[in-house]
mmCIF file of C-alpha atoms in Angstrom:
data_model
loop_
_atom_site.group_PDB
_atom_site.id
_atom_site.type_symbol
_atom_site.label_atom_id
_atom_site.label_comp_id
_atom_site.label_asym_id
_atom_site.label_seq_id
_atom_site.Cartn_x
_atom_site.Cartn_y
_atom_site.Cartn_z
ATOM 1 C CA MET A 1 92.737 -59.864 23.243
ATOM 2 C CA PHE A 2 91.989 -56.136 23.586
ATOM 3 C CA SER A 3 95.700 -55.432 23.589
ATOM 4 C CA LYS A 4 96.080 -57.081 20.194
ATOM 5 C CA LEU A 5 93.777 -54.508 18.599
ATOM 6 C CA THR A 6 95.212 -51.513 16.827
ATOM 7 C CA ARG A 7 94.678 -48.017 18.194
ATOM 8 C CA ARG A 8 92.206 -47.176 15.453
ATOM 9 C CA GLU A 9 90.132 -50.288 16.270
ATOM 10 C CA LYS A 10 90.168 -49.374 19.938
ATOM 11 C CA VAL A 11 88.950 -45.847 19.144
ATOM 12 C CA LEU A 12 86.174 -47.224 16.955
ATOM 13 C CA ILE A 13 85.072 -49.654 19.661
ATOM 14 C CA TYR A 14 85.169 -46.841 22.175
ATOM 15 C CA ILE A 15 83.009 -44.592 19.982
ATOM 16 C CA MET A 16 80.589 -47.446 19.417
ATOM 17 C CA ALA A 17 80.366 -48.140 23.141
ATOM 18 C CA SER A 18 79.716 -44.470 23.833
ATOM 19 C CA PHE A 19 77.037 -44.422 21.148
ATOM 20 C CA ILE A 20 75.421 -47.512 22.677
ATOM 21 C CA VAL A 21 75.442 -45.897 26.118
ATOM 22 C CA VAL A 22 73.854 -42.715 24.739
ATOM 23 C CA ALA A 23 71.304 -44.690 22.703
ATOM 24 C CA VAL A 24 70.373 -46.942 25.616
ATOM 25 C CA GLY A 25 70.132 -43.892 27.880
ATOM 26 C CA LEU A 26 67.905 -42.071 25.385
ATOM 27 C CA ILE A 27 65.658 -44.979 24.536
ATOM 28 C CA PHE A 28 65.258 -46.648 27.905
ATOM 29 C CA VAL A 29 65.710 -43.789 30.357
ATOM 30 C CA ILE A 30 65.312 -40.261 28.955
ATOM 31 C CA LYS A 31 62.494 -40.959 26.479
ATOM 32 C CA PRO A 32 60.180 -42.706 28.979
ATOM 33 C CA LEU A 33 60.949 -40.036 31.559
ATOM 34 C CA ALA A 34 60.249 -37.277 29.028
ATOM 35 C CA SER A 35 57.007 -38.975 28.072
ATOM 36 C CA TRP A 36 56.000 -39.321 31.727
ATOM 37 C CA ASN A 37 56.961 -35.713 32.369
ATOM 38 C CA SER A 38 54.902 -34.626 29.363
ATOM 39 C CA SER A 39 51.819 -36.530 30.517
ATOM 40 C CA VAL A 40 52.182 -35.164 34.057
ATOM 41 C CA ASP A 41 52.631 -31.675 32.624
ATOM 42 C CA GLY A 42 49.510 -32.102 30.468
ATOM 43 C CA LYS A 43 47.452 -33.090 33.489
ATOM 44 C CA TYR A 44 48.995 -30.255 35.502
ATOM 45 C CA GLN A 45 48.185 -27.659 32.832
ATOM 46 C CA LYS A 46 44.635 -28.973 32.523
ATOM 47 C CA LEU A 47 44.037 -28.810 36.259
ATOM 48 C CA LYS A 48 45.714 -25.420 36.494
ATOM 49 C CA ALA A 49 43.446 -24.062 33.756
ATOM 50 C CA GLN A 50 40.454 -25.575 35.524
ATOM 51 C CA LYS A 51 41.481 -23.959 38.803
ATOM 52 C CA ILE A 52 42.058 -20.569 37.151
ATOM 53 C CA GLU A 53 38.652 -20.784 35.471
ATOM 54 C CA MET A 54 36.965 -21.791 38.732
ATOM 55 C CA GLU A 55 38.682 -18.991 40.633
ATOM 56 C CA ALA A 56 37.758 -16.476 37.935
ATOM 57 C CA VAL A 57 34.114 -17.551 37.971
ATOM 58 C CA ILE A 58 33.953 -17.727 41.782
ATOM 59 C CA SER A 59 35.427 -14.233 42.020
ATOM 60 C CA GLN A 60 32.449 -12.999 39.961
ATOM 61 C CA LYS A 61 29.870 -14.640 42.205
ATOM 62 C CA THR A 62 28.908 -11.444 43.985
ATOM 63 C CA SER A 63 29.834 -8.947 41.306
ATOM 64 C CA SER A 64 27.760 -10.809 38.703
ATOM 65 C CA LEU A 65 24.674 -10.369 40.869
ATOM 66 C CA GLU A 66 25.402 -6.662 41.215
ATOM 67 C CA GLN A 67 25.983 -6.386 37.466
ATOM 68 C CA MET A 68 22.766 -8.281 36.800
ATOM 69 C CA ASP A 69 20.826 -5.857 39.017
ATOM 70 C CA LYS A 70 22.375 -2.930 37.192
ATOM 71 C CA ILE A 71 21.549 -4.435 33.792
ATOM 72 C CA GLN A 72 18.002 -5.166 34.975
ATOM 73 C CA GLN A 73 17.626 -1.521 35.994
ATOM 74 C CA ASN A 74 18.862 -0.460 32.558
ATOM 75 C CA ILE A 75 16.444 -2.897 30.939
ATOM 76 C CA GLN A 76 13.549 -1.423 32.914
ATOM 77 C CA LYS A 77 14.677 2.088 31.991
ATOM 78 C CA THR A 78 14.998 1.202 28.292
ATOM 79 C CA LYS A 79 11.736 -0.748 28.348
ATOM 80 C CA LYS A 80 9.919 2.494 29.086
ATOM 81 C CA LYS A 81 10.818 3.620 25.578
ATOM 82 C CA PHE A 82 8.847 0.684 24.182
ATOM 83 C CA LEU A 83 5.228 -0.324 24.227
ATOM 84 C CA LYS A 84 4.072 -3.333 26.192
ATOM 85 C CA THR A 85 3.138 -6.428 24.267
ATOM 86 C CA MET A 86 -0.504 -6.055 23.358
ATOM 87 C CA GLU A 87 -3.264 -7.770 21.446
ATOM 88 C CA ASN A 88 -4.502 -6.200 18.248
ATOM 89 C CA GLU A 89 -7.636 -4.773 19.869
ATOM 90 C CA LYS A 90 -5.417 -2.903 22.335
ATOM 91 C CA THR A 91 -3.270 -1.642 19.468
ATOM 92 C CA ASP A 92 -6.431 -0.499 17.720
ATOM 93 C CA GLU A 93 -7.564 1.239 20.918
ATOM 94 C CA LEU A 94 -4.238 3.012 21.295
ATOM 95 C CA ILE A 95 -3.886 4.187 17.700
ATOM 96 C CA THR A 96 -7.542 5.053 17.184
ATOM 97 C CA GLY A 97 -7.381 6.922 20.477
ATOM 98 C CA ILE A 98 -4.451 9.018 19.281
ATOM 99 C CA VAL A 99 -6.146 9.675 15.955
ATOM 100 C CA GLN A 100 -9.354 10.768 17.667
ATOM 101 C CA GLU A 101 -7.475 12.889 20.193
ATOM 102 C CA SER A 102 -5.825 14.740 17.330
ATOM 103 C CA GLY A 103 -9.244 15.586 15.973
ATOM 104 C CA LEU A 104 -8.914 13.503 12.823
ATOM 105 C CA THR A 105 -11.726 11.171 11.825
ATOM 106 C CA PRO A 106 -10.519 7.556 11.530
ATOM 107 C CA GLN A 107 -11.480 5.808 8.321
ATOM 108 C CA SER A 108 -9.520 2.579 8.395
ATOM 109 C CA LEU A 109 -6.859 0.825 10.395
ATOM 110 C CA GLU A 110 -4.755 -2.169 9.451
ATOM 111 C CA ILE A 111 -2.485 -4.019 11.837
ATOM 112 C CA GLY A 112 0.313 -6.199 10.527
ATOM 113 C CA VAL A 113 3.758 -7.342 11.462
ATOM 114 C CA SER A 114 6.490 -5.068 10.260
ATOM 115 C CA ASP A 115 9.056 -6.456 7.874
ATOM 116 C CA THR A 116 11.569 -3.926 9.131
ATOM 117 C CA GLY A 117 12.865 -3.285 12.606
ATOM 118 C CA THR A 118 14.521 -5.699 14.966
ATOM 119 C CA ASN A 119 12.603 -8.849 14.155
ATOM 120 C CA ALA A 120 11.034 -9.771 10.865
ATOM 121 C CA PHE A 121 8.321 -12.355 11.421
ATOM 122 C CA SER A 122 6.131 -13.901 8.798
ATOM 123 C CA GLN A 123 3.454 -11.502 7.696
ATOM 124 C CA SER A 124 0.047 -11.809 9.304
ATOM 125 C CA SER A 125 -2.367 -8.952 9.139
ATOM 126 C CA GLN A 126 -5.987 -8.166 9.561
ATOM 127 C CA THR A 127 -8.031 -5.112 8.846
ATOM 128 C CA VAL A 128 -10.191 -3.083 11.121
ATOM 129 C CA ASP A 129 -12.413 -0.877 9.047
ATOM 130 C CA SER A 130 -14.418 1.695 10.927
ATOM 131 C CA SER A 131 -16.099 2.873 7.718
ATOM 132 C CA GLY A 132 -15.739 6.416 8.875
ATOM 133 C CA ASP A 133 -17.723 5.735 12.029
ATOM 134 C CA THR A 134 -15.494 6.171 15.044
ATOM 135 C CA GLY A 135 -17.906 4.423 17.391
ATOM 136 C CA SER A 136 -17.674 1.190 15.501
ATOM 137 C CA SER A 137 -13.922 0.836 15.841
ATOM 138 C CA SER A 138 -14.110 -0.992 19.167
ATOM 139 C CA GLY A 139 -16.825 -3.246 17.807
ATOM 140 C CA THR A 140 -14.741 -4.286 14.836
ATOM 141 C CA SER A 141 -11.755 -4.794 17.075
ATOM 142 C CA SER A 142 -13.372 -7.778 18.704
ATOM 143 C CA ASP A 143 -13.416 -9.477 15.313
ATOM 144 C CA ASN A 144 -9.643 -9.540 15.492
ATOM 145 C CA ALA A 145 -9.389 -12.086 18.274
ATOM 146 C CA ALA A 146 -8.439 -14.956 15.958
ATOM 147 C CA GLY A 147 -6.042 -12.802 14.001
ATOM 148 C CA SER A 148 -4.412 -11.541 17.175
ATOM 149 C CA SER A 149 -3.700 -14.967 18.537
ATOM 150 C CA GLU A 150 -2.226 -15.945 15.190
ATOM 151 C CA LYS A 151 0.179 -13.039 15.393
ATOM 152 C CA THR A 152 1.131 -13.834 18.974
ATOM 153 C CA ASP A 153 1.904 -17.425 18.047
ATOM 154 C CA THR A 154 4.104 -16.298 15.217
ATOM 155 C CA ALA A 155 5.981 -13.940 17.486
ATOM 156 C CA SER A 156 6.447 -16.423 20.289
ATOM 157 C CA ALA A 157 7.850 -18.960 17.838
ATOM 158 C CA ASP A 158 11.006 -16.882 17.932
ATOM 159 C CA SER A 159 11.595 -17.229 21.641
ATOM 160 C CA GLY A 160 14.916 -15.407 21.509
ATOM 161 C CA SER A 161 13.356 -12.076 20.583
ATOM 162 C CA VAL A 162 12.491 -9.457 23.132
ATOM 163 C CA VAL A 163 11.208 -6.785 20.756
ATOM 164 C CA THR A 164 8.450 -7.212 18.210
ATOM 165 C CA VAL A 165 7.578 -4.581 15.655
ATOM 166 C CA ASP A 166 4.028 -4.158 14.407
ATOM 167 C CA LYS A 167 3.013 -2.052 11.464
ATOM 168 C CA VAL A 168 -0.239 -0.105 11.747
ATOM 169 C CA THR A 169 -1.637 1.699 8.747
ATOM 170 C CA VAL A 170 -4.278 4.288 9.533
ATOM 171 C CA THR A 171 -6.368 6.339 7.174
ATOM 172 C CA ALA A 172 -8.108 9.367 8.593
ATOM 173 C CA GLY A 173 -9.679 12.598 7.462
ATOM 174 C CA GLY A 174 -9.196 16.076 8.855
ATOM 175 C CA SER A 175 -7.211 19.250 8.633
ATOM 176 C CA PHE A 176 -3.475 19.663 8.209
ATOM 177 C CA ALA A 177 -3.262 21.111 11.729
ATOM 178 C CA GLN A 178 -4.961 18.015 13.106
ATOM 179 C CA PHE A 179 -2.481 15.872 11.213
ATOM 180 C CA ILE A 180 0.390 17.807 12.836
ATOM 181 C CA LYS A 181 -1.243 17.227 16.214
ATOM 182 C CA LEU A 182 -1.421 13.519 15.416
ATOM 183 C CA LEU A 183 2.336 13.519 14.752
ATOM 184 C CA SER A 184 2.881 15.304 18.034
ATOM 185 C CA LEU A 185 0.740 12.811 19.968
ATOM 186 C CA ALA A 186 2.473 9.882 18.280
ATOM 187 C CA ASP A 187 5.823 11.389 19.209
ATOM 188 C CA GLU A 188 4.799 11.512 22.862
ATOM 189 C CA GLU A 189 3.963 7.817 22.926
ATOM 190 C CA PRO A 190 6.903 5.533 23.663
ATOM 191 C CA GLY A 191 7.636 2.875 21.087
ATOM 192 C CA ILE A 192 5.771 4.520 18.201
ATOM 193 C CA ARG A 193 7.568 5.636 15.063
ATOM 194 C CA VAL A 194 6.035 7.232 11.998
ATOM 195 C CA SER A 195 7.258 5.080 9.164
ATOM 196 C CA SER A 196 5.587 6.992 6.369
ATOM 197 C CA PHE A 197 2.606 9.181 5.630
ATOM 198 C CA SER A 198 0.664 10.610 2.783
ATOM 199 C CA VAL A 199 -1.541 13.679 3.070
ATOM 200 C CA GLU A 200 -3.831 14.424 0.164
ATOM 201 C CA GLY A 201 -6.256 17.202 -0.583
ATOM 202 C CA ALA A 202 -10.007 17.012 0.024
ATOM 203 C CA SER A 203 -10.934 16.450 -3.587
ATOM 204 C CA VAL A 204 -9.498 12.945 -3.320
ATOM 205 C CA SER A 205 -10.717 12.150 0.180
ATOM 206 C CA ASP A 206 -14.291 13.141 -0.527
ATOM 207 C CA GLU A 207 -14.566 10.522 -3.231
ATOM 208 C CA VAL A 208 -13.177 7.836 -0.961
ATOM 209 C CA VAL A 209 -14.970 8.674 2.242
ATOM 210 C CA GLY A 210 -18.052 10.452 1.111
ATOM 211 C CA THR A 211 -18.256 12.267 4.427
ATOM 212 C CA THR A 212 -17.273 15.636 5.749
ATOM 213 C CA SER A 213 -14.106 14.313 7.251
ATOM 214 C CA GLY A 214 -12.110 17.477 6.643
ATOM 215 C CA ASP A 215 -9.786 19.028 4.148
ATOM 216 C CA PHE A 216 -7.284 16.198 3.865
ATOM 217 C CA THR A 217 -7.122 12.446 3.786
ATOM 218 C CA VAL A 218 -4.180 11.246 5.775
ATOM 219 C CA GLN A 219 -2.663 7.801 5.455
ATOM 220 C CA ILE A 220 -0.061 7.222 8.078
ATOM 221 C CA VAL A 221 1.992 4.108 8.765
ATOM 222 C CA PHE A 222 3.145 3.645 12.333
ATOM 223 C CA GLU A 223 5.704 1.159 13.554
ATOM 224 C CA LEU A 224 4.982 -0.036 17.060
ATOM 225 C CA TYR A 225 7.917 -1.397 19.022
ATOM 226 C CA HIS A 226 6.763 -3.799 21.729
ATOM 227 C CA ALA A 227 9.079 -5.036 24.441
ATOM 228 C CA ASP A 228 8.412 -8.474 25.875
ATOM 229 C CA ASP A 229 6.612 -8.151 29.212
ATOM 230 C CA SER A 230 8.571 -11.008 30.754
ATOM 231 C CA ILE A 231 11.955 -9.285 30.628
ATOM 232 C CA MET B 1 95.126 -44.895 29.313
ATOM 233 C CA ARG B 2 92.314 -46.529 31.239
ATOM 234 C CA ARG B 3 91.496 -43.172 32.834
ATOM 235 C CA LYS B 4 91.409 -41.547 29.439
ATOM 236 C CA VAL B 5 88.773 -44.055 28.414
ATOM 237 C CA ILE B 6 86.623 -43.933 31.534
ATOM 238 C CA ILE B 7 86.317 -40.142 31.951
ATOM 239 C CA PRO B 8 84.529 -39.358 28.648
ATOM 240 C CA LEU B 9 82.325 -42.417 28.882
ATOM 241 C CA GLY B 10 81.527 -41.564 32.495
ATOM 242 C CA SER B 11 80.670 -38.042 31.422
ATOM 243 C CA VAL B 12 78.203 -39.355 28.873
ATOM 244 C CA ILE B 13 76.623 -41.603 31.499
ATOM 245 C CA LEU B 14 76.564 -38.697 33.971
ATOM 246 C CA ALA B 15 74.834 -36.475 31.398
ATOM 247 C CA VAL B 16 72.185 -39.145 30.876
ATOM 248 C CA VAL B 17 71.712 -39.455 34.624
ATOM 249 C CA ILE B 18 71.474 -35.654 35.095
ATOM 250 C CA ILE B 19 68.941 -35.273 32.286
ATOM 251 C CA SER B 20 66.917 -38.169 33.697
ATOM 252 C CA SER B 21 67.067 -36.656 37.171
ATOM 253 C CA VAL B 22 65.911 -33.274 35.930
ATOM 254 C CA LEU B 23 62.986 -34.811 34.036
ATOM 255 C CA ALA B 24 62.033 -37.013 36.959
ATOM 256 C CA GLY B 25 62.368 -34.066 39.368
ATOM 257 C CA MET B 26 60.140 -31.895 37.221
ATOM 258 C CA ALA B 27 57.550 -34.612 36.940
ATOM 259 C CA LEU B 28 57.602 -35.271 40.678
ATOM 260 C CA TYR B 29 57.306 -31.555 41.448
ATOM 261 C CA LYS B 30 54.313 -31.235 39.123
ATOM 262 C CA LYS B 31 52.756 -34.366 40.624
ATOM 263 C CA ALA B 32 52.916 -32.727 44.013
ATOM 264 C CA GLN B 33 51.255 -29.614 42.605
ATOM 265 C CA ILE B 34 48.626 -31.726 40.875
ATOM 266 C CA LYS B 35 47.606 -33.035 44.295
ATOM 267 C CA ASP B 36 46.980 -29.475 45.487
ATOM 268 C CA LEU B 37 45.103 -28.593 42.315
ATOM 269 C CA GLU B 38 42.990 -31.744 42.550
ATOM 270 C CA ALA B 39 42.207 -30.935 46.149
ATOM 271 C CA PHE B 40 40.968 -27.491 45.065
ATOM 272 C CA VAL B 41 38.921 -28.525 42.035
ATOM 273 C CA SER B 42 37.309 -31.486 43.770
ATOM 274 C CA ASP B 43 36.517 -29.657 46.983
ATOM 275 C CA PRO B 44 32.683 -29.837 47.330
ATOM 276 C CA SER B 45 32.457 -26.310 48.740
ATOM 277 C CA ASN B 46 34.483 -24.949 45.820
ATOM 278 C CA ILE B 47 32.350 -26.895 43.361
ATOM 279 C CA ALA B 48 29.142 -25.575 44.943
ATOM 280 C CA GLU B 49 30.462 -22.021 44.912
ATOM 281 C CA TYR B 50 31.605 -22.429 41.305
ATOM 282 C CA GLN B 51 28.223 -23.758 40.203
ATOM 283 C CA GLN B 52 26.427 -20.907 41.973
ATOM 284 C CA ALA B 53 28.772 -18.324 40.457
ATOM 285 C CA LYS B 54 28.359 -19.915 37.032
ATOM 286 C CA THR B 55 24.561 -19.723 37.358
ATOM 287 C CA ASN B 56 24.838 -16.058 38.359
ATOM 288 C CA CYS B 57 27.145 -15.293 35.431
ATOM 289 C CA SER B 58 24.867 -17.120 33.030
ATOM 290 C CA ALA B 59 21.844 -15.156 34.263
ATOM 291 C CA ARG B 60 23.823 -11.912 33.989
ATOM 292 C CA ASP B 61 24.923 -12.744 30.434
ATOM 293 C CA SER B 62 21.350 -13.556 29.502
ATOM 294 C CA LYS B 63 20.193 -10.192 30.885
ATOM 295 C CA ALA B 64 23.027 -8.465 29.048
ATOM 296 C CA ALA B 65 21.891 -10.099 25.788
ATOM 297 C CA ILE B 66 18.326 -8.892 26.389
ATOM 298 C CA TYR B 67 19.571 -5.384 27.142
ATOM 299 C CA SER B 68 21.679 -5.457 24.009
ATOM 300 C CA GLN B 69 18.630 -6.422 21.948
ATOM 301 C CA LEU B 70 16.618 -3.597 23.490
ATOM 302 C CA GLN B 71 19.389 -1.112 22.777
ATOM 303 C CA LYS B 72 19.669 -2.390 19.226
ATOM 304 C CA ALA B 73 15.916 -1.981 18.716
ATOM 305 C CA GLN B 74 16.020 1.482 20.278
ATOM 306 C CA LYS B 75 18.917 2.468 18.041
ATOM 307 C CA ASN B 76 17.112 1.063 15.030
ATOM 308 C CA LYS B 77 13.983 3.019 15.935
ATOM 309 C CA SER B 78 15.779 6.314 16.398
ATOM 310 C CA SER B 79 18.096 5.941 13.416
ATOM 311 C CA PHE B 80 15.388 6.803 10.892
ATOM 312 C CA PRO B 81 14.708 10.375 9.808
ATOM 313 C CA GLN B 82 11.639 11.655 11.611
ATOM 314 C CA ALA B 83 8.925 13.933 10.361
ATOM 315 C CA THR B 84 8.052 15.405 13.731
ATOM 316 C CA ALA B 85 5.221 17.751 14.556
ATOM 317 C CA SER B 86 7.707 20.596 15.031
ATOM 318 C CA LEU B 87 9.158 19.974 11.561
ATOM 319 C CA MET B 88 5.693 19.925 10.020
ATOM 320 C CA ASP B 89 4.877 23.113 11.932
ATOM 321 C CA GLU B 90 7.968 24.758 10.458
ATOM 322 C CA VAL B 91 6.976 23.559 6.984
ATOM 323 C CA SER B 92 3.455 24.806 7.476
ATOM 324 C CA SER B 93 4.668 28.216 8.702
ATOM 325 C CA SER B 94 7.157 28.701 5.913
ATOM 326 C CA LEU B 95 4.467 27.835 3.354
ATOM 327 C CA SER B 96 1.784 29.974 5.012
ATOM 328 C CA SER B 97 1.357 32.179 1.965
ATOM 329 C CA ALA B 98 0.561 29.105 -0.161
ATOM 330 C CA THR B 99 -1.863 26.191 0.177
ATOM 331 C CA VAL B 100 -0.460 22.765 0.969
ATOM 332 C CA THR B 101 -2.350 20.363 -1.260
ATOM 333 C CA GLY B 102 -0.461 17.219 -0.359
ATOM 334 C CA CYS B 103 2.503 15.862 1.449
ATOM 335 C CA THR B 104 4.156 12.445 1.560
ATOM 336 C CA PHE B 105 6.972 11.181 3.708
ATOM 337 C CA ASP B 106 8.944 7.952 3.746
ATOM 338 C CA ALA B 107 11.221 7.455 6.750
ATOM 339 C CA SER B 108 13.177 4.671 5.055
ATOM 340 C CA THR B 109 14.510 7.153 2.489
ATOM 341 C CA GLY B 110 13.942 10.354 4.451
ATOM 342 C CA THR B 111 12.136 11.836 1.466
ATOM 343 C CA MET B 112 9.332 14.294 1.989
ATOM 344 C CA VAL B 113 7.422 15.465 -1.067
ATOM 345 C CA ILE B 114 5.330 18.593 -0.541
ATOM 346 C CA ASN B 115 2.744 19.766 -3.064
ATOM 347 C CA ILE B 116 1.652 23.363 -2.808
ATOM 348 C CA GLU B 117 -0.672 25.634 -4.713
ATOM 349 C CA THR B 118 -0.219 29.395 -4.904
ATOM 350 C CA SER B 119 -1.802 32.222 -6.789
ATOM 351 C CA ALA B 120 1.295 34.422 -6.746
ATOM 352 C CA VAL B 121 3.968 33.000 -9.008
ATOM 353 C CA ASP B 122 6.457 35.575 -7.683
ATOM 354 C CA ASP B 123 6.193 34.098 -4.201
ATOM 355 C CA ILE B 124 7.429 30.631 -5.189
ATOM 356 C CA PRO B 125 11.202 31.341 -4.926
ATOM 357 C CA SER B 126 10.798 32.880 -1.468
ATOM 358 C CA LEU B 127 8.725 29.884 -0.367
ATOM 359 C CA ILE B 128 11.492 27.546 -1.479
ATOM 360 C CA SER B 129 14.071 29.752 0.274
ATOM 361 C CA GLY B 130 11.972 29.552 3.411
ATOM 362 C CA LEU B 131 12.016 25.767 3.260
ATOM 363 C CA ARG B 132 15.799 25.824 2.815
ATOM 364 C CA GLN B 133 16.066 27.620 6.161
ATOM 365 C CA ILE B 134 14.612 24.598 7.969
ATOM 366 C CA SER B 135 17.556 22.888 9.634
ATOM 367 C CA SER B 136 15.927 19.443 9.655
ATOM 368 C CA PHE B 137 16.182 19.298 5.869
ATOM 369 C CA SER B 138 19.498 18.276 4.401
ATOM 370 C CA ALA B 139 18.473 19.022 0.805
ATOM 371 C CA ILE B 140 15.620 20.666 -1.086
ATOM 372 C CA ASP B 141 14.872 19.769 -4.673
ATOM 373 C CA TYR B 142 12.775 22.243 -6.594
ATOM 374 C CA THR B 143 12.465 21.902 -10.343
ATOM 375 C CA GLY B 144 9.776 24.423 -11.236
ATOM 376 C CA TYR B 145 6.040 24.965 -11.281
ATOM 377 C CA THR B 146 3.018 24.304 -13.456
ATOM 378 C CA GLY B 147 -0.267 26.129 -13.759
ATOM 379 C CA GLU B 148 -2.036 29.054 -15.318
ATOM 380 C CA SER B 149 -4.556 31.808 -14.665
ATOM 381 C CA GLY B 150 -3.568 32.540 -11.115
ATOM 382 C CA SER B 151 -3.106 29.017 -9.799
ATOM 383 C CA TYR B 152 0.326 27.439 -9.767
ATOM 384 C CA ASN B 153 1.248 23.983 -8.511
ATOM 385 C CA VAL B 154 4.691 23.281 -7.098
ATOM 386 C CA THR B 155 6.215 19.971 -6.075
ATOM 387 C CA ILE B 156 9.127 20.210 -3.670
ATOM 388 C CA THR B 157 11.211 17.200 -2.617
ATOM 389 C CA CYS B 158 12.933 17.569 0.728
ATOM 390 C CA MET B 159 15.426 15.227 2.355
ATOM 391 C CA VAL B 160 14.859 14.949 6.087
ATOM 392 C CA LYS B 161 18.018 14.561 8.149
ATOM 393 C CA SER B 162 18.379 11.403 10.165
ATOM 394 C CA SER B 163 17.908 12.030 13.868
ATOM 395 C CA ALA B 164 21.076 10.032 14.504
ATOM 396 C CA TYR B 165 23.201 12.776 12.959
#
């Protein structure tokens, strides 16, 4: 029967048979094998990546501890440039102390949370007014207990922060030289920055204070940078 | 004739077989490697070591983040212009022949406004020149004086250089 076919028909049948062989080979042999190979390769790549990651992490087991110690040392070193976290009465004590050491006479002090600096928390402030009497500043500080805890709560609400910035506004009376000494003392304290100040002549201060507090009335705004004690 | 027919067809079949063999060989080779990899990643001692190392790395990263925050805060603190005691001393010395009646400073802008009072109007230019000699000031703005009968008021605006520069 095959011999009765013309040469052209034989060639066509031959091409068709070849096509069928290729198609069958592709569909039933190569494609499943390629698919299997691909899935095995996927699993292989995944495991290889996992092994590389594990090896990379394991290789850092000791070095990470050394790095952590080094970072901790740097943290401790940098922390010295900041103030410790403190309640408002301690802040009052610190700032009033500096003011008194400079020879200026404190008139008022207001502690709030700075809206500049690293962290901007919601504003909460309270006023300590010594009314020109330096001895009463510690007495009025105790009135701040409620206000202080409010501030602490606000700060701790942002658990990711390690630095809090307080704003302390102080008004004091004295001479220009005493004011310069105050700047010098503030400069010596870690974590204190003079944000702004205003020095005015005695004619203004006398009306406000009514005491012999000196030639000038000084209003100075400090920013206090506190580093979290737990770090 | 028969040979002519079989050779090309056989070649096609051979090609299919070779390709299949290569694919199967690759898959089998990778399967063997997968066994080794699985043995490594599921080894309890490796897992324990990995977990420990991961904990260490996590603690280190956490410390690094804290340190970064501290550095950022420190940088922020020191980036502002500062009216230091030494600067104020220099200002005070250069204005010694006049009386400082007021002074304001704002670190956020670096602006210091100095008010002085002097009886000698001729001294004012030299006072301003003296202030210009202070290296901590980047600019001095003086626009004149007011006053009469031996008392003249001058307002001088000075720009304090940022300590970061």
